[in-house]
Each structure stands twice: as C-alpha cells, then as structure tokens.
Amino acid sequence: RRGRGRSRMAAARTRFGRTLAAMANPTRNTQYAIVRESRRGHEVENGPEASTWLAEAPRGAYTTARTVRSRAVFEFEAHVDRLVASAKAMEAPPEASINMEQRLRDAMASAVNAFERNNPGSDGEVRLTALLTWEGNENELLCHVGPLPQRPKQPVKVLVRGEPRSNAKAKDSEWVRDRKPLEDSKPKDVNEVILEGEDGSLYEGLSSNFFVVQDGTLYTAGKNILEGTVRLLTLEVCRKHGIPVKLEAPNIKDLEKWDGALISSTSRLLLPVMDLSAPDLDPPVHRTFAKDSMVFRLEELVLREIEAHSTPILP
C-alpha cells in the first residue's frame, strides 16, 4: 500500500506538497473565528490571529492542530491526550477534562465550518488552536481557527538563544506570553529559536521540536520537552525504517560533528535546517549544513505518513 523506492516516496511527497503549496498565506481579509462551548451548542465570534488571541485569553492548557484535506485532523487523538495531560499537570480539577474527545471533535468541526462560512472560496488547510480553561468549578473549551501558514522555504535558519521552559510537559498558554520577547528579537530571516540548557544541550524550539543527525543516528531530547505530534510520528517512522534514534539532547559543543539538523511542528511538519547560529556564545558559533541525504529522506518519509495519521472530523 505504501510502496517502496525513492520514486514512490517522491511521488507521495509531490502529491502532499501540492496541497501544501495551495495553502494561501493569511491576508488582511482573512476572518479568524473562535468557537466556544455553550448550552446551546457552540457560539462563534470573530477574533485576532492565534498568538494574539492566546496571549489575551485566560491561562489554560492548549494544543495546536492542523487539518489534512480540510476534513481530517492530523494526530487528533494525540491532541486529546495532550489537553488532558496538560490540564492535569497544571492541577486543573478532574472534571475539566471530562468527555474531552467528543468535546474537542465537536469544537474543531464547528471551527472549520465557521472558517469556511467566513472565508468563502478558501480551499487551503487551517490551523486549529484549542484552549481549555477553568476557574473554580467552571471550565470551558474554546477553539480558534485560521489559515495554516505555508511551510518555510529553504534555506531554513535557526538561532540558539534563551533557556528551556520550566514546565515543558504542560502545554500552558502562559508560555505564549513568556516566549514573546524571544520571538520579537528574532531576525526576520530566522525561522525558529532553539532553547539551550546551561551545559549546551539543545532541547526544543519556541514552537518546535529539534533533531540532529550524526553518524547515521537521529538525536533528539527525551525529557524536559513537549513531545509534539510530528516528533512522535518522526520517531515512529525511524522505528519502521530501521533508523537509529537516541533520546538525548544534542549539544552545541558537538556542532561540527553534526551531519544535519531538523525542526518539527504543526505547520512546518518535519523541516531540514540549513543554517544554525549561536551569536550569544563566547565565542559565537555558526554552521551551514550540506543537503544531507538522511535529513531529506526523513522529511520525505514523514510527509508520506501525514494522511494515514489523520482522523476525519467532518464528512
């Protein structure tokens, strides 16, 4: 069913790549929507783009998902688990997470429908940001929807700067506010900021997971990170294809030994890094990477699996 050989991989990548290429960048005319639970079903209101909305919304557990072919959500079940686990880690009352799978499915479906009504003619994928809040015995699930940004084009640049977050296991909306100074200081041509531990370990990005390829092995942090859905798929793909993995945080001290690097997230999927710099180190370091075959093979293998790991939420 999945086929073998580089030609099949390239064909699958091209098919999905056409969908990615069709995604329009957000424009000033885009109408973002926010769906909230109510006794009458779901109420819909317009709002700002997702990061602004999250920064202004009450603190809570959140997760960011993407549609596939407009009617399915990539790794939907993992997003359910993430909301429940994050709420627990943040000491939310247990009843806040009751019936989360059905609630999230209904909220996301309502959000997609609202976006399509507000943006007639839009045929690209959307980004869904679900936020679970609680105060006393009251809890509420909200879902923001907007167009999914295009995947960054090569060469992708990342910057090493900033410390790891204190509670990486919980996807806490407070992190959106905490990371803003780092995002604001990021040069325009830099796609992501990678967070560095005191010993030089590189754990994750502001909104991504981070990987390094060295001597045929994939390295990525196994703790002190938020395990993203694309990261989980990447590890599964490595197991399936016999690619060795070490759940160890890459260290900036080994930069010259690396064959390549990657970042992963909802909008980026798995994305090779071509340029990495750490200007705040003493002395500063900088490295550009050649087009390592394993890095780009991993990207292809993950793109092949996106649809197979998606759950329909709409007919």
PDB file of C-alpha atoms in Angstrom:
ATOM      1  CA  ARG A   1       0.000   0.000   0.000  1.00  0.00           C
ATOM      2  CA  ARG A   2       2.755   2.446   0.886  1.00  0.00           C
ATOM      3  CA  GLY A   3       5.075   1.383  -1.893  1.00  0.00           C
ATOM      4  CA  ARG A   4       8.808   1.132  -1.995  1.00  0.00           C
ATOM      5  CA  GLY A   5      11.642   3.054  -3.547  1.00  0.00           C
ATOM      6  CA  ARG A   6      12.626   6.616  -3.995  1.00  0.00           C
ATOM      7  CA  SER A   7      10.286   7.266  -6.919  1.00  0.00           C
ATOM      8  CA  ARG A   8       7.199   6.347  -4.863  1.00  0.00           C
ATOM      9  CA  MET A   9       8.466   8.476  -1.983  1.00  0.00           C
ATOM     10  CA  ALA A  10       8.992  11.416  -4.291  1.00  0.00           C
ATOM     11  CA  ALA A  11       5.529  10.973  -5.817  1.00  0.00           C
ATOM     12  CA  ALA A  12       3.884  10.886  -2.398  1.00  0.00           C
ATOM     13  CA  ARG A  13       5.826  13.939  -1.357  1.00  0.00           C
ATOM     14  CA  THR A  14       4.759  15.746  -4.517  1.00  0.00           C
ATOM     15  CA  ARG A  15       1.075  14.921  -4.007  1.00  0.00           C
ATOM     16  CA  PHE A  16       1.078  16.219  -0.466  1.00  0.00           C
ATOM     17  CA  GLY A  17       3.366  19.053  -1.480  1.00  0.00           C
ATOM     18  CA  ARG A  18       0.711  20.295  -3.906  1.00  0.00           C
ATOM     19  CA  THR A  19      -1.718  20.593  -1.020  1.00  0.00           C
ATOM     20  CA  LEU A  20       0.884  22.467   0.993  1.00  0.00           C
ATOM     21  CA  ALA A  21       1.640  24.769  -1.904  1.00  0.00           C
ATOM     22  CA  ALA A  22      -2.061  25.546  -2.278  1.00  0.00           C
ATOM     23  CA  MET A  23      -2.306  26.945   1.244  1.00  0.00           C
ATOM     24  CA  ALA A  24      -2.684  30.692   1.000  1.00  0.00           C
ATOM     25  CA  ASN A  25      -0.833  32.887   3.434  1.00  0.00           C
ATOM     26  CA  PRO A  26      -3.116  34.809   5.810  1.00  0.00           C
ATOM     27  CA  THR A  27      -4.245  38.101   4.298  1.00  0.00           C
ATOM     28  CA  ARG A  28      -5.705  41.210   5.832  1.00  0.00           C
ATOM     29  CA  ASN A  29      -9.116  39.983   4.622  1.00  0.00           C
ATOM     30  CA  THR A  30      -8.954  36.675   6.463  1.00  0.00           C
ATOM     31  CA  GLN A  31     -11.672  36.270   9.094  1.00  0.00           C
ATOM     32  CA  TYR A  32     -10.398  34.318  12.086  1.00  0.00           C
ATOM     33  CA  ALA A  33     -13.046  32.602  14.197  1.00  0.00           C
ATOM     34  CA  ILE A  34     -13.299  31.486  17.817  1.00  0.00           C
ATOM     35  CA  VAL A  35     -15.729  28.764  18.846  1.00  0.00           C
ATOM     36  CA  ARG A  36     -16.760  28.387  22.480  1.00  0.00           C
ATOM     37  CA  GLU A  37     -18.921  25.827  24.222  1.00  0.00           C
ATOM     38  CA  SER A  38     -22.378  26.923  25.322  1.00  0.00           C
ATOM     39  CA  ARG A  39     -25.564  25.271  26.486  1.00  0.00           C
ATOM     40  CA  ARG A  40     -26.999  25.803  23.019  1.00  0.00           C
ATOM     41  CA  GLY A  41     -24.068  24.066  21.326  1.00  0.00           C
ATOM     42  CA  HIS A  42     -21.276  26.348  20.114  1.00  0.00           C
ATOM     43  CA  GLU A  43     -21.106  30.116  19.884  1.00  0.00           C
ATOM     44  CA  VAL A  44     -18.918  31.678  17.193  1.00  0.00           C
ATOM     45  CA  GLU A  45     -17.204  35.057  17.276  1.00  0.00           C
ATOM     46  CA  ASN A  46     -14.513  36.769  15.235  1.00  0.00           C
ATOM     47  CA  GLY A  47     -11.113  37.466  16.752  1.00  0.00           C
ATOM     48  CA  PRO A  48      -7.431  38.209  16.105  1.00  0.00           C
ATOM     49  CA  GLU A  49      -4.831  35.737  14.870  1.00  0.00           C
ATOM     50  CA  ALA A  50      -3.995  32.799  17.148  1.00  0.00           C
ATOM     51  CA  SER A  51      -0.924  34.040  19.047  1.00  0.00           C
ATOM     52  CA  THR A  52      -2.573  37.359  19.882  1.00  0.00           C
ATOM     53  CA  TRP A  53      -5.746  35.587  20.982  1.00  0.00           C
ATOM     54  CA  LEU A  54      -3.827  33.152  23.207  1.00  0.00           C
ATOM     55  CA  ALA A  55      -1.806  35.952  24.790  1.00  0.00           C
ATOM     56  CA  GLU A  56      -5.018  37.799  25.681  1.00  0.00           C
ATOM     57  CA  ALA A  57      -7.089  34.767  26.712  1.00  0.00           C
ATOM     58  CA  PRO A  58      -7.294  33.339  30.251  1.00  0.00           C
ATOM     59  CA  ARG A  59      -4.487  30.953  31.154  1.00  0.00           C
ATOM     60  CA  GLY A  60      -5.152  27.303  30.368  1.00  0.00           C
ATOM     61  CA  ALA A  61      -3.998  24.130  28.628  1.00  0.00           C
ATOM     62  CA  TYR A  62      -3.842  24.376  24.857  1.00  0.00           C
ATOM     63  CA  THR A  63      -2.891  22.436  21.751  1.00  0.00           C
ATOM     64  CA  THR A  64      -2.393  23.415  18.122  1.00  0.00           C
ATOM     65  CA  ALA A  65      -3.546  21.112  15.331  1.00  0.00           C
ATOM     66  CA  ARG A  66      -3.818  21.166  11.551  1.00  0.00           C
ATOM     67  CA  THR A  67      -6.346  19.872   9.096  1.00  0.00           C
ATOM     68  CA  VAL A  68      -5.492  17.456   6.290  1.00  0.00           C
ATOM     69  CA  ARG A  69      -7.615  17.615   3.136  1.00  0.00           C
ATOM     70  CA  SER A  70      -9.797  20.067   5.079  1.00  0.00           C
ATOM     71  CA  ARG A  71     -11.870  17.327   6.725  1.00  0.00           C
ATOM     72  CA  ALA A  72      -9.414  15.488   8.959  1.00  0.00           C
ATOM     73  CA  VAL A  73      -7.077  16.475  11.812  1.00  0.00           C
ATOM     74  CA  PHE A  74      -3.518  15.205  11.987  1.00  0.00           C
ATOM     75  CA  GLU A  75      -2.979  13.049  15.121  1.00  0.00           C
ATOM     76  CA  PHE A  76      -6.344  14.072  16.583  1.00  0.00           C
ATOM     77  CA  GLU A  77      -6.132  11.535  19.413  1.00  0.00           C
ATOM     78  CA  ALA A  78      -2.727  12.880  20.469  1.00  0.00           C
ATOM     79  CA  HIS A  79      -4.233  16.343  20.793  1.00  0.00           C
ATOM     80  CA  VAL A  80      -6.952  14.956  23.061  1.00  0.00           C
ATOM     81  CA  ASP A  81      -4.300  13.298  25.219  1.00  0.00           C
ATOM     82  CA  ARG A  82      -2.229  16.492  25.294  1.00  0.00           C
ATOM     83  CA  LEU A  83      -5.083  18.635  26.564  1.00  0.00           C
ATOM     84  CA  VAL A  84      -5.931  16.127  29.278  1.00  0.00           C
ATOM     85  CA  ALA A  85      -2.293  15.645  30.337  1.00  0.00           C
ATOM     86  CA  SER A  86      -1.532  19.376  30.310  1.00  0.00           C
ATOM     87  CA  ALA A  87      -4.608  20.173  32.373  1.00  0.00           C
ATOM     88  CA  LYS A  88      -3.587  17.542  34.901  1.00  0.00           C
ATOM     89  CA  ALA A  89      -0.017  18.871  35.045  1.00  0.00           C
ATOM     90  CA  MET A  90      -1.431  22.341  35.673  1.00  0.00           C
ATOM     91  CA  GLU A  91      -3.586  20.934  38.507  1.00  0.00           C
ATOM     92  CA  ALA A  92      -6.917  21.581  36.851  1.00  0.00           C
ATOM     93  CA  PRO A  93      -9.950  19.960  38.503  1.00  0.00           C
ATOM     94  CA  PRO A  94     -10.553  16.469  37.031  1.00  0.00           C
ATOM     95  CA  GLU A  95     -13.992  17.423  35.724  1.00  0.00           C
ATOM     96  CA  ALA A  96     -12.384  19.975  33.377  1.00  0.00           C
ATOM     97  CA  SER A  97     -11.278  17.134  31.092  1.00  0.00           C
ATOM     98  CA  ILE A  98     -14.456  15.039  31.135  1.00  0.00           C
ATOM     99  CA  ASN A  99     -15.559  13.763  27.693  1.00  0.00           C
ATOM    100  CA  MET A 100     -12.646  15.589  26.094  1.00  0.00           C
ATOM    101  CA  GLU A 101     -12.503  13.523  22.899  1.00  0.00           C
ATOM    102  CA  GLN A 102     -16.089  14.328  21.876  1.00  0.00           C
ATOM    103  CA  ARG A 103     -15.875  17.932  23.043  1.00  0.00           C
ATOM    104  CA  LEU A 104     -12.702  18.561  21.068  1.00  0.00           C
ATOM    105  CA  ARG A 105     -14.031  16.837  17.951  1.00  0.00           C
ATOM    106  CA  ASP A 106     -17.221  18.925  18.050  1.00  0.00           C
ATOM    107  CA  ALA A 107     -15.347  22.183  18.726  1.00  0.00           C
ATOM    108  CA  MET A 108     -12.861  21.611  15.898  1.00  0.00           C
ATOM    109  CA  ALA A 109     -15.591  20.630  13.441  1.00  0.00           C
ATOM    110  CA  SER A 110     -17.581  23.753  14.361  1.00  0.00           C
ATOM    111  CA  ALA A 111     -14.452  25.871  13.955  1.00  0.00           C
ATOM    112  CA  VAL A 112     -13.720  24.526  10.465  1.00  0.00           C
ATOM    113  CA  ASN A 113     -17.320  25.151   9.415  1.00  0.00           C
ATOM    114  CA  ALA A 114     -17.182  28.687  10.838  1.00  0.00           C
ATOM    115  CA  PHE A 115     -13.953  29.440   8.964  1.00  0.00           C
ATOM    116  CA  GLU A 116     -15.419  28.225   5.684  1.00  0.00           C
ATOM    117  CA  ARG A 117     -18.535  30.343   6.177  1.00  0.00           C
ATOM    118  CA  ASN A 118     -16.452  33.421   7.000  1.00  0.00           C
ATOM    119  CA  ASN A 119     -13.991  32.854   4.159  1.00  0.00           C
ATOM    120  CA  PRO A 120     -15.941  31.621   1.117  1.00  0.00           C
ATOM    121  CA  GLY A 121     -13.725  30.233  -1.592  1.00  0.00           C
ATOM    122  CA  SER A 122     -10.920  29.316   0.794  1.00  0.00           C
ATOM    123  CA  ASP A 123      -9.667  25.859  -0.092  1.00  0.00           C
ATOM    124  CA  GLY A 124      -6.453  25.615   1.948  1.00  0.00           C
ATOM    125  CA  GLU A 125      -5.805  23.866   5.231  1.00  0.00           C
ATOM    126  CA  VAL A 126      -6.486  25.538   8.571  1.00  0.00           C
ATOM    127  CA  ARG A 127      -4.749  25.707  11.927  1.00  0.00           C
ATOM    128  CA  LEU A 128      -6.859  24.871  14.980  1.00  0.00           C
ATOM    129  CA  THR A 129      -5.838  26.078  18.442  1.00  0.00           C
ATOM    130  CA  ALA A 130      -7.875  24.569  21.279  1.00  0.00           C
ATOM    131  CA  LEU A 131      -7.735  26.150  24.743  1.00  0.00           C
ATOM    132  CA  LEU A 132      -9.130  24.541  27.904  1.00  0.00           C
ATOM    133  CA  THR A 133      -9.650  26.974  30.775  1.00  0.00           C
ATOM    134  CA  TRP A 134     -11.039  26.529  34.272  1.00  0.00           C
ATOM    135  CA  GLU A 135     -11.928  28.731  37.172  1.00  0.00           C
ATOM    136  CA  GLY A 136     -13.368  27.165  40.299  1.00  0.00           C
ATOM    137  CA  ASN A 137     -15.910  24.591  39.147  1.00  0.00           C
ATOM    138  CA  GLU A 138     -16.360  26.228  35.741  1.00  0.00           C
ATOM    139  CA  ASN A 139     -14.427  25.065  32.701  1.00  0.00           C
ATOM    140  CA  GLU A 140     -14.622  25.994  29.044  1.00  0.00           C
ATOM    141  CA  LEU A 141     -13.185  24.662  25.809  1.00  0.00           C
ATOM    142  CA  LEU A 142     -12.525  27.192  23.061  1.00  0.00           C
ATOM    143  CA  CYS A 143     -11.169  26.628  19.568  1.00  0.00           C
ATOM    144  CA  HIS A 144      -9.520  29.277  17.378  1.00  0.00           C
ATOM    145  CA  VAL A 145      -9.287  28.723  13.625  1.00  0.00           C
ATOM    146  CA  GLY A 146      -7.240  30.461  10.958  1.00  0.00           C
ATOM    147  CA  PRO A 147      -5.375  29.626   7.750  1.00  0.00           C
ATOM    148  CA  LEU A 148      -2.397  27.334   8.095  1.00  0.00           C
ATOM    149  CA  PRO A 149       0.811  29.166   7.113  1.00  0.00           C
ATOM    150  CA  GLN A 150       2.836  27.842   4.218  1.00  0.00           C
ATOM    151  CA  ARG A 151       5.814  25.677   5.095  1.00  0.00           C
ATOM    152  CA  PRO A 152       9.010  27.757   5.164  1.00  0.00           C
ATOM    153  CA  LYS A 153      11.148  27.618   2.062  1.00  0.00           C
ATOM    154  CA  GLN A 154      14.798  26.658   2.138  1.00  0.00           C
ATOM    155  CA  PRO A 155      17.268  27.709   3.343  1.00  0.00           C
ATOM    156  CA  VAL A 156      15.750  27.449   6.831  1.00  0.00           C
ATOM    157  CA  LYS A 157      17.707  29.300   9.532  1.00  0.00           C
ATOM    158  CA  VAL A 158      17.554  28.811  13.305  1.00  0.00           C
ATOM    159  CA  LEU A 159      19.080  30.749  16.186  1.00  0.00           C
ATOM    160  CA  VAL A 160      20.240  29.344  19.546  1.00  0.00           C
ATOM    161  CA  ARG A 161      19.082  31.657  22.318  1.00  0.00           C
ATOM    162  CA  GLY A 162      17.140  31.513  25.576  1.00  0.00           C
ATOM    163  CA  GLU A 163      16.651  28.968  28.346  1.00  0.00           C
ATOM    164  CA  PRO A 164      14.344  25.915  28.400  1.00  0.00           C
ATOM    165  CA  ARG A 165      10.887  26.465  29.840  1.00  0.00           C
ATOM    166  CA  SER A 166      10.216  25.445  33.416  1.00  0.00           C
ATOM    167  CA  ASN A 167       7.325  23.020  32.806  1.00  0.00           C
ATOM    168  CA  ALA A 168       7.756  21.620  29.318  1.00  0.00           C
ATOM    169  CA  LYS A 169       5.405  18.690  29.933  1.00  0.00           C
ATOM    170  CA  ALA A 170       2.388  21.009  30.062  1.00  0.00           C
ATOM    171  CA  LYS A 171       1.301  22.996  27.004  1.00  0.00           C
ATOM    172  CA  ASP A 172       0.482  26.028  29.112  1.00  0.00           C
ATOM    173  CA  SER A 173      -0.816  29.150  27.358  1.00  0.00           C
ATOM    174  CA  GLU A 174       1.369  31.218  29.696  1.00  0.00           C
ATOM    175  CA  TRP A 175       4.304  30.092  27.521  1.00  0.00           C
ATOM    176  CA  VAL A 176       2.871  32.158  24.651  1.00  0.00           C
ATOM    177  CA  ARG A 177       3.405  35.276  26.772  1.00  0.00           C
ATOM    178  CA  ASP A 178       6.769  34.130  28.184  1.00  0.00           C
ATOM    179  CA  ARG A 179       8.324  33.473  24.776  1.00  0.00           C
ATOM    180  CA  LYS A 180       7.245  36.760  23.169  1.00  0.00           C
ATOM    181  CA  PRO A 181      10.498  38.669  23.922  1.00  0.00           C
ATOM    182  CA  LEU A 182      12.495  35.941  22.166  1.00  0.00           C
ATOM    183  CA  GLU A 183      10.125  35.949  19.203  1.00  0.00           C
ATOM    184  CA  ASP A 184      10.246  39.738  18.949  1.00  0.00           C
ATOM    185  CA  SER A 185      14.064  39.772  18.983  1.00  0.00           C
ATOM    186  CA  LYS A 186      14.362  37.107  16.286  1.00  0.00           C
ATOM    187  CA  PRO A 187      15.739  38.397  12.960  1.00  0.00           C
ATOM    188  CA  LYS A 188      13.241  38.280  10.093  1.00  0.00           C
ATOM    189  CA  ASP A 189      15.223  35.697   8.155  1.00  0.00           C
ATOM    190  CA  VAL A 190      15.353  33.293  11.145  1.00  0.00           C
ATOM    191  CA  ASN A 191      12.562  30.725  11.296  1.00  0.00           C
ATOM    192  CA  GLU A 192      12.969  29.445  14.849  1.00  0.00           C
ATOM    193  CA  VAL A 193      14.787  29.979  18.147  1.00  0.00           C
ATOM    194  CA  ILE A 194      16.275  26.878  19.803  1.00  0.00           C
ATOM    195  CA  LEU A 195      16.425  26.868  23.613  1.00  0.00           C
ATOM    196  CA  GLU A 196      19.746  25.974  25.256  1.00  0.00           C
ATOM    197  CA  GLY A 197      20.428  24.432  28.675  1.00  0.00           C
ATOM    198  CA  GLU A 198      23.284  25.524  30.918  1.00  0.00           C
ATOM    199  CA  ASP A 199      25.539  22.719  29.650  1.00  0.00           C
ATOM    200  CA  GLY A 200      24.918  23.486  25.978  1.00  0.00           C
ATOM    201  CA  SER A 201      22.118  20.947  25.495  1.00  0.00           C
ATOM    202  CA  LEU A 202      19.572  21.960  22.865  1.00  0.00           C
ATOM    203  CA  TYR A 203      16.124  20.807  23.953  1.00  0.00           C
ATOM    204  CA  GLU A 204      13.448  22.323  21.707  1.00  0.00           C
ATOM    205  CA  GLY A 205      12.410  25.453  19.878  1.00  0.00           C
ATOM    206  CA  LEU A 206       9.923  28.112  20.897  1.00  0.00           C
ATOM    207  CA  SER A 207       7.251  26.238  18.942  1.00  0.00           C
ATOM    208  CA  SER A 208       9.043  23.168  17.634  1.00  0.00           C
ATOM    209  CA  ASN A 209      10.981  20.034  18.465  1.00  0.00           C
ATOM    210  CA  PHE A 210      14.663  19.864  17.488  1.00  0.00           C
ATOM    211  CA  PHE A 211      16.653  16.986  15.964  1.00  0.00           C
ATOM    212  CA  VAL A 212      20.221  16.352  14.883  1.00  0.00           C
ATOM    213  CA  VAL A 213      21.628  13.675  12.578  1.00  0.00           C
ATOM    214  CA  GLN A 214      25.098  12.431  13.469  1.00  0.00           C
ATOM    215  CA  ASP A 215      26.812   9.319  12.080  1.00  0.00           C
ATOM    216  CA  GLY A 216      23.531   7.922  10.782  1.00  0.00           C
ATOM    217  CA  THR A 217      21.691   8.323  14.103  1.00  0.00           C
ATOM    218  CA  LEU A 218      18.880  10.749  14.926  1.00  0.00           C
ATOM    219  CA  TYR A 219      19.318  12.598  18.225  1.00  0.00           C
ATOM    220  CA  THR A 220      16.507  14.447  19.993  1.00  0.00           C
ATOM    221  CA  ALA A 221      15.838  15.296  23.631  1.00  0.00           C
ATOM    222  CA  GLY A 222      13.899  12.630  25.513  1.00  0.00           C
ATOM    223  CA  LYS A 223      12.962  14.753  28.524  1.00  0.00           C
ATOM    224  CA  ASN A 224      12.373  18.391  29.507  1.00  0.00           C
ATOM    225  CA  ILE A 225      10.441  18.947  26.271  1.00  0.00           C
ATOM    226  CA  LEU A 226       6.893  18.969  24.987  1.00  0.00           C
ATOM    227  CA  GLU A 227       6.552  15.929  22.745  1.00  0.00           C
ATOM    228  CA  GLY A 228       4.941  17.313  19.610  1.00  0.00           C
ATOM    229  CA  THR A 229       2.740  15.267  17.313  1.00  0.00           C
ATOM    230  CA  VAL A 230       5.155  15.483  14.365  1.00  0.00           C
ATOM    231  CA  ARG A 231       8.001  14.425  16.672  1.00  0.00           C
ATOM    232  CA  LEU A 232       6.021  11.325  17.667  1.00  0.00           C
ATOM    233  CA  LEU A 233       5.446  10.472  14.009  1.00  0.00           C
ATOM    234  CA  THR A 234       9.129  11.050  13.201  1.00  0.00           C
ATOM    235  CA  LEU A 235      10.186   8.557  15.882  1.00  0.00           C
ATOM    236  CA  GLU A 236       7.636   6.043  14.580  1.00  0.00           C
ATOM    237  CA  VAL A 237       8.975   6.464  11.043  1.00  0.00           C
ATOM    238  CA  CYS A 238      12.514   5.847  12.314  1.00  0.00           C
ATOM    239  CA  ARG A 239      11.437   2.615  14.008  1.00  0.00           C
ATOM    240  CA  LYS A 240       9.643   1.450  10.881  1.00  0.00           C
ATOM    241  CA  HIS A 241      12.633   2.091   8.624  1.00  0.00           C
ATOM    242  CA  GLY A 242      15.387   0.952  10.974  1.00  0.00           C
ATOM    243  CA  ILE A 243      16.874   4.395  11.537  1.00  0.00           C
ATOM    244  CA  PRO A 244      18.735   4.507  14.882  1.00  0.00           C
ATOM    245  CA  VAL A 245      17.442   7.017  17.436  1.00  0.00           C
ATOM    246  CA  LYS A 246      18.992   8.294  20.656  1.00  0.00           C
ATOM    247  CA  LEU A 247      16.709  10.203  23.011  1.00  0.00           C
ATOM    248  CA  GLU A 248      19.472  12.541  24.091  1.00  0.00           C
ATOM    249  CA  ALA A 249      19.507  16.308  23.742  1.00  0.00           C
ATOM    250  CA  PRO A 250      22.058  17.359  21.098  1.00  0.00           C
ATOM    251  CA  ASN A 251      24.813  19.572  22.498  1.00  0.00           C
ATOM    252  CA  ILE A 252      26.017  22.722  20.779  1.00  0.00           C
ATOM    253  CA  LYS A 253      29.590  21.688  21.643  1.00  0.00           C
ATOM    254  CA  ASP A 254      29.252  18.889  19.054  1.00  0.00           C
ATOM    255  CA  LEU A 255      28.082  21.199  16.274  1.00  0.00           C
ATOM    256  CA  GLU A 256      30.954  20.377  13.926  1.00  0.00           C
ATOM    257  CA  LYS A 257      30.176  16.643  14.200  1.00  0.00           C
ATOM    258  CA  TRP A 258      26.574  17.001  13.020  1.00  0.00           C
ATOM    259  CA  ASP A 259      25.588  15.892   9.533  1.00  0.00           C
ATOM    260  CA  GLY A 260      22.326  17.838   9.643  1.00  0.00           C
ATOM    261  CA  ALA A 261      19.526  19.188  11.801  1.00  0.00           C
ATOM    262  CA  LEU A 262      15.723  19.400  11.661  1.00  0.00           C
ATOM    263  CA  ILE A 263      12.794  21.068  13.412  1.00  0.00           C
ATOM    264  CA  SER A 264       9.204  19.858  13.573  1.00  0.00           C
ATOM    265  CA  SER A 265       5.841  21.439  14.335  1.00  0.00           C
ATOM    266  CA  THR A 266       2.220  21.506  13.215  1.00  0.00           C
ATOM    267  CA  SER A 267       2.755  23.959  10.358  1.00  0.00           C
ATOM    268  CA  ARG A 268       6.334  23.025   9.469  1.00  0.00           C
ATOM    269  CA  LEU A 269       5.868  19.244   9.682  1.00  0.00           C
ATOM    270  CA  LEU A 270       9.461  17.892   9.611  1.00  0.00           C
ATOM    271  CA  LEU A 271      11.765  20.523   8.185  1.00  0.00           C
ATOM    272  CA  PRO A 272      15.513  20.363   7.478  1.00  0.00           C
ATOM    273  CA  VAL A 273      17.654  23.168   8.915  1.00  0.00           C
ATOM    274  CA  MET A 274      20.304  24.590   6.623  1.00  0.00           C
ATOM    275  CA  ASP A 275      21.793  27.309   8.852  1.00  0.00           C
ATOM    276  CA  LEU A 276      22.327  27.397  12.648  1.00  0.00           C
ATOM    277  CA  SER A 277      23.945  30.178  14.638  1.00  0.00           C
ATOM    278  CA  ALA A 278      24.567  30.865  18.328  1.00  0.00           C
ATOM    279  CA  PRO A 279      25.713  34.503  18.426  1.00  0.00           C
ATOM    280  CA  ASP A 280      25.435  34.818  22.215  1.00  0.00           C
ATOM    281  CA  LEU A 281      28.013  32.120  22.933  1.00  0.00           C
ATOM    282  CA  ASP A 282      31.606  33.040  23.728  1.00  0.00           C
ATOM    283  CA  PRO A 283      32.913  32.674  21.120  1.00  0.00           C
ATOM    284  CA  PRO A 284      29.872  32.799  18.788  1.00  0.00           C
ATOM    285  CA  VAL A 285      29.355  29.759  16.544  1.00  0.00           C
ATOM    286  CA  HIS A 286      27.772  29.359  13.131  1.00  0.00           C
ATOM    287  CA  ARG A 287      27.258  26.373  10.862  1.00  0.00           C
ATOM    288  CA  THR A 288      25.694  25.786   7.478  1.00  0.00           C
ATOM    289  CA  PHE A 289      24.704  22.255   6.503  1.00  0.00           C
ATOM    290  CA  ALA A 290      25.024  20.451   3.224  1.00  0.00           C
ATOM    291  CA  LYS A 291      21.948  18.688   1.861  1.00  0.00           C
ATOM    292  CA  ASP A 292      22.489  15.515   3.895  1.00  0.00           C
ATOM    293  CA  SER A 293      20.609  12.633   2.285  1.00  0.00           C
ATOM    294  CA  MET A 294      19.304  11.237   5.567  1.00  0.00           C
ATOM    295  CA  VAL A 295      17.806  14.560   6.673  1.00  0.00           C
ATOM    296  CA  PHE A 296      15.847  14.956   3.452  1.00  0.00           C
ATOM    297  CA  ARG A 297      14.931  11.266   3.385  1.00  0.00           C
ATOM    298  CA  LEU A 298      13.396  11.669   6.840  1.00  0.00           C
ATOM    299  CA  GLU A 299      11.416  14.651   5.615  1.00  0.00           C
ATOM    300  CA  GLU A 300      10.053  12.605   2.712  1.00  0.00           C
ATOM    301  CA  LEU A 301       9.171   9.622   4.898  1.00  0.00           C
ATOM    302  CA  VAL A 302       7.259  11.772   7.381  1.00  0.00           C
ATOM    303  CA  LEU A 303       5.327  13.604   4.636  1.00  0.00           C
ATOM    304  CA  ARG A 304       4.218  10.230   3.279  1.00  0.00           C
ATOM    305  CA  GLU A 305       2.574   9.352   6.589  1.00  0.00           C
ATOM    306  CA  ILE A 306       0.631  12.539   7.323  1.00  0.00           C
ATOM    307  CA  GLU A 307      -2.687  11.459   5.818  1.00  0.00           C
ATOM    308  CA  ALA A 308      -2.513   7.972   7.320  1.00  0.00           C
ATOM    309  CA  HIS A 309      -2.185   9.545  10.787  1.00  0.00           C
ATOM    310  CA  SER A 310      -5.172  11.852  10.418  1.00  0.00           C
ATOM    311  CA  THR A 311      -8.684  11.401  11.825  1.00  0.00           C
ATOM    312  CA  PRO A 312     -11.796  12.624   9.967  1.00  0.00           C
ATOM    313  CA  ILE A 313     -13.860  15.133  11.967  1.00  0.00           C
ATOM    314  CA  LEU A 314     -16.177  16.201   9.155  1.00  0.00           C
ATOM    315  CA  PRO A 315     -17.933  14.261   6.382  1.00  0.00           C
TER     316      PRO A 315
END
